[in-house]
Each structure stands twice: as C-alpha cells, then as structure tokens.
Short mmCIF file of C-alpha atoms in Angstrom, two decimals:
data_model
loop_
_atom_site.label_atom_id
_atom_site.label_comp_id
_atom_site.label_asym_id
_atom_site.label_seq_id
_atom_site.Cartn_x
_atom_site.Cartn_y
_atom_site.Cartn_z
CA MET A 283 -88.78 -151.59 192.24
CA GLY A 284 -88.90 -152.93 188.76
CA ASP A 285 -86.10 -154.57 186.84
CA ALA A 286 -83.49 -154.35 189.67
CA PHE A 287 -85.77 -156.02 192.15
CA ARG A 288 -86.64 -158.86 189.66
CA SER A 289 -82.88 -159.30 189.01
CA LEU A 290 -82.13 -159.44 192.70
CA ILE A 291 -84.87 -162.03 193.51
CA ASP A 292 -83.87 -164.12 190.55
CA ARG A 293 -80.26 -164.12 191.71
CA VAL A 294 -80.94 -165.15 195.31
CA ARG A 295 -83.62 -167.72 194.50
CA THR A 296 -81.22 -170.53 194.22
CA GLU A 297 -79.66 -170.01 197.69
CA ALA A 298 -82.90 -169.31 199.42
CA ASP A 299 -85.27 -171.51 201.34
CA PRO A 300 -88.31 -171.69 199.06
CA VAL A 301 -90.91 -170.99 201.76
CA GLU A 302 -88.94 -168.14 203.37
CA TYR A 303 -88.14 -166.85 199.78
CA SER A 304 -91.85 -166.63 198.76
CA ARG A 305 -92.75 -165.00 202.08
CA LEU A 306 -90.16 -162.31 201.87
CA VAL A 307 -90.72 -161.53 198.20
CA LYS A 308 -94.49 -161.14 198.87
CA LEU A 309 -93.70 -158.82 201.76
CA ALA A 310 -91.41 -156.68 199.65
CA ARG A 311 -94.10 -156.42 196.91
CA GLN A 312 -96.70 -155.17 199.41
CA ARG A 313 -95.18 -151.86 200.18
CA THR A 314 -97.41 -151.20 203.15
CA PRO A 315 -96.26 -149.82 206.49
CA GLU A 316 -96.88 -153.15 208.16
CA ALA A 317 -94.87 -154.97 205.38
CA ARG A 318 -92.06 -152.58 205.81
CA ASP A 319 -92.13 -153.10 209.55
CA ARG A 320 -91.79 -156.90 209.06
CA LEU A 321 -88.98 -156.39 206.50
CA ALA A 322 -87.12 -154.12 209.00
CA THR A 323 -87.37 -157.01 211.41
CA VAL A 324 -85.51 -159.20 208.98
CA LEU A 325 -82.61 -156.75 209.05
CA VAL A 326 -82.01 -157.11 212.87
CA GLU A 327 -83.07 -160.67 213.63
CA PRO A 328 -80.18 -162.95 214.40
CA GLN A 329 -79.29 -165.70 212.03
CA GLN A 330 -80.96 -164.32 208.96
CA PRO A 331 -79.22 -165.40 205.78
CA LEU A 332 -77.57 -162.66 203.76
CA TRP A 333 -80.01 -163.13 200.80
CA ALA A 334 -82.97 -162.39 203.11
CA ARG A 335 -81.24 -159.20 204.50
CA GLU A 336 -80.39 -158.15 200.92
CA VAL A 337 -84.04 -158.45 199.72
CA ALA A 338 -85.42 -156.78 202.78
CA ALA A 339 -82.81 -153.97 202.65
CA PHE A 340 -83.42 -153.33 198.98
CA ALA A 341 -87.19 -153.34 199.33
CA LEU A 342 -86.90 -150.82 202.26
CA GLY A 343 -84.30 -148.70 200.60
CA SER A 344 -86.42 -148.42 197.45
CA ALA A 345 -89.29 -147.32 199.53
CA GLY A 346 -87.24 -144.66 201.20
CA ASP A 347 -87.25 -146.35 204.66
CA ARG A 348 -84.07 -145.30 206.45
CA ARG A 349 -84.00 -148.48 208.43
CA ALA A 350 -82.26 -150.07 205.64
CA PHE A 351 -79.31 -147.77 205.57
CA GLU A 352 -76.81 -149.70 207.75
CA THR A 353 -77.44 -152.96 205.91
CA LEU A 354 -77.19 -151.24 202.68
CA VAL A 355 -73.92 -149.74 203.57
CA PHE A 356 -72.67 -153.14 204.61
CA LEU A 357 -73.74 -154.67 201.28
CA LEU A 358 -72.10 -151.77 199.34
CA ASN A 359 -68.83 -152.95 200.99
CA TYR A 360 -69.36 -156.60 200.37
CA ARG A 361 -67.07 -158.66 198.17
CA ASP A 362 -69.60 -159.56 195.58
CA PRO A 363 -69.79 -156.93 192.84
CA VAL A 364 -73.51 -157.76 192.09
CA CYS A 365 -74.48 -157.30 195.61
CA CYS A 366 -72.55 -153.97 195.68
CA ALA A 367 -74.28 -152.77 192.64
CA THR A 368 -77.79 -153.63 194.08
CA ALA A 369 -76.98 -151.87 197.33
CA ALA A 370 -75.69 -148.79 195.53
CA GLN A 371 -78.85 -148.60 193.53
CA ALA A 372 -81.05 -148.80 196.68
CA LEU A 373 -78.87 -146.33 198.52
CA GLU A 374 -79.37 -143.86 195.66
CA LEU A 375 -83.09 -144.24 195.90
CA LEU A 376 -83.05 -144.10 199.75
CA ARG A 377 -81.65 -140.48 199.68
CA ASP A 378 -80.43 -140.72 203.29
CA PRO A 379 -78.14 -137.74 204.09
CA ARG A 380 -75.62 -140.12 205.58
CA THR A 381 -75.03 -141.96 202.23
CA ALA A 382 -72.38 -139.69 200.73
CA ARG A 383 -70.33 -139.74 203.80
CA ALA A 384 -70.53 -143.54 204.02
CA ALA A 385 -69.64 -143.87 200.33
CA ALA A 386 -66.75 -141.60 200.72
CA ALA A 387 -65.46 -143.55 203.64
CA LEU A 388 -65.63 -146.77 201.70
CA ALA A 389 -64.14 -145.30 198.51
CA THR A 390 -61.08 -143.84 200.40
CA ASN A 391 -60.41 -146.95 202.50
CA GLU A 392 -56.89 -147.99 201.22
CA LEU A 393 -57.45 -151.64 202.37
CA ARG A 394 -60.63 -151.94 200.34
CA THR A 395 -59.57 -150.24 197.10
CA ALA A 396 -60.42 -153.32 194.97
CA TYR A 397 -64.08 -152.87 196.18
CA ALA A 398 -64.31 -149.14 195.75
CA LEU A 399 -65.99 -149.22 192.27
CA TYR A 400 -69.58 -148.95 193.41
CA PRO A 401 -68.98 -146.41 196.16
CA VAL A 402 -67.23 -144.18 193.53
CA ARG A 403 -70.15 -144.56 191.14
CA LEU A 404 -72.71 -143.89 193.92
CA LEU A 405 -70.80 -140.72 194.83
CA THR A 406 -71.07 -139.64 191.20
CA ALA A 407 -74.75 -140.38 191.23
CA LEU A 408 -75.41 -138.53 194.49
CA ARG A 409 -73.67 -135.31 193.41
CA ALA A 410 -73.07 -134.57 197.06
CA PRO A 411 -70.58 -132.05 198.41
CA GLU A 412 -68.35 -135.12 199.31
CA SER A 413 -68.40 -136.37 195.74
CA VAL A 414 -65.67 -134.29 193.99
CA PRO A 415 -63.08 -134.11 196.77
CA THR A 416 -63.43 -137.88 197.35
CA LEU A 417 -63.07 -138.74 193.60
CA ILE A 418 -60.11 -136.49 193.26
CA LYS A 419 -58.43 -138.06 196.40
CA VAL A 420 -59.02 -141.68 195.23
CA LEU A 421 -57.91 -140.95 191.61
CA GLN A 422 -54.70 -139.15 192.91
CA ARG A 423 -53.88 -142.18 195.03
CA LEU A 424 -54.47 -144.65 192.27
CA LEU A 425 -52.32 -142.62 189.84
CA ILE A 426 -49.34 -142.64 192.07
CA GLY A 427 -49.65 -146.12 193.63
CA PRO A 428 -47.91 -149.27 192.52
CA VAL A 429 -51.31 -150.95 191.76
CA HIS A 430 -53.59 -148.60 189.77
CA TYR A 431 -56.89 -150.52 189.91
CA TRP A 432 -57.88 -149.19 186.36
CA PRO A 433 -61.63 -149.87 186.59
CA ILE A 434 -61.80 -147.66 189.74
CA ALA A 435 -59.54 -144.98 188.25
CA GLU A 436 -61.73 -145.02 185.17
CA ALA A 437 -64.91 -144.66 187.25
CA CYS A 438 -63.21 -141.73 189.07
CA VAL A 439 -62.39 -139.98 185.74
CA GLN A 440 -65.78 -140.57 184.29
CA GLY A 441 -67.46 -139.41 187.60
CA LEU A 442 -65.25 -136.17 187.62
CA GLY A 443 -66.33 -135.45 184.11
CA ALA A 444 -70.02 -135.95 184.92
CA LEU A 445 -69.75 -133.71 187.95
CA GLY A 446 -67.97 -130.97 185.91
CA ASP A 447 -66.17 -129.29 188.79
CA ARG A 448 -63.03 -127.20 187.93
CA ARG A 449 -61.24 -128.68 191.01
CA ALA A 450 -60.90 -131.85 188.98
CA ILE A 451 -58.80 -130.30 186.27
CA PRO A 452 -55.33 -131.00 187.72
CA VAL A 453 -56.02 -134.64 188.41
CA LEU A 454 -57.77 -135.22 185.07
CA ASP A 455 -54.63 -133.77 183.43
CA ALA A 456 -52.45 -136.18 185.34
CA ALA A 457 -54.83 -139.09 184.40
CA ALA A 458 -54.48 -138.15 180.63
CA GLU A 459 -50.73 -138.97 180.94
CA HIS A 460 -51.56 -142.69 181.63
CA HIS A 461 -52.37 -144.40 178.25
CA ARG A 462 -55.26 -146.51 179.73
CA LEU A 463 -57.00 -143.45 181.01
CA CYS A 464 -56.02 -140.92 178.36
CA PRO A 465 -59.23 -141.04 176.28
CA SER A 466 -61.66 -140.88 179.12
CA ALA A 467 -59.57 -138.23 180.93
CA LEU A 468 -59.63 -135.97 177.89
CA ALA A 469 -63.30 -136.53 177.42
CA ALA A 470 -63.86 -135.71 181.08
CA ARG A 471 -61.70 -132.62 180.93
CA ALA A 472 -63.68 -131.36 177.85
CA ARG A 473 -66.88 -131.61 179.87
CA ILE A 474 -65.62 -129.13 182.45
CA PRO A 475 -66.48 -125.53 181.62
CA TYR A 476 -63.73 -122.97 181.56
#
C-alpha cells in the first residue's frame, strides 16, 4: 500500500479513536484473508465512522478485494478532495469492471460537476471504453455552460490527450479557443496521431 496508505492513516489519525485506529491499521497491514474479512465487516457494520470505512475500503481495494467497491465509489463522490483522491487510487488498483461505469456516472452528473475532478482523472487512468466518450461529453458541457469549472475542464483536456483518441479532436479544437485551456488543448491535440 505504500505512501498512499501512510498518508491516509496520518490524515485520519486526529479524528480516530486511538484504540480503534491501532486495531484497524494493524488489520489493514496484515493482508491475510482473515484480516480482509474483518475489514469487510467494517464496511457494513452500522455506526462505523467515515475514517474507519475509508481505511478499510482502501486496504481492501488495494488488495483487489471487490467488497470495497461500493464504499470506494461513495468516497470518490465525497465532498473532501483528499478523500476522493484516495478512493480513486484504490479503485484504480481494485480493477473492478464496474469502476469505469461508476466513474462515468459521477463525472457526468451535472449536479455534482464541482466534484468531478477525480472521476475524470480515474477514467483517464483506467483507459476503459467509457473513458473517451465521457471526457468528451463532460468537456463539451463545460465549454458551453455558464460556469466552466476550469480544473475539471483542464483534467478532461489532459485526459483526452493522454488517451490519444481521434474522436476527441473536435472538442479539443473547441477547448483551444478558450484562453485558459488553449496551451493544454493544443498540447493534447498534438498527442493524437493523424
């Protein structure tokens, strides 16, 4: 789990009960089937604090245990960007086939546009069939909308450049007409083969 896990447990330490925190971190580090079963219980037990669910879901997702999927998708849609980033990383490691569809649904939810950054980045990392159409759709909406959400538009542009799909050319050309996106849109466009 490495640096990401250390960062997560350092972040949640201040809000956690010290005894429960030690128990959960120890379980997460064991990586045995029994430890994973106990971590999975944390995800479904009532009245578990968010920090405990986040630690358990990250540990399970990093181990490829699909029982973490629903909790990680919830955390990917959470209002705290650090929590979203951690969930995106665990979902990428999990490699559950449902991940791209869930990330696409979160990225295209117009009511949650302000929280779409990590689903967009996750779609780029996954390189799934849903990735290019979703990034195109989100970027098109951002370019014509009254509120552009520049960081999310920038992530879409960079993602489309990284994915290198010719279907993105029209929307990247449109993005290049916006002064804030022009340099990255031109760079992304240059990465797409003719």
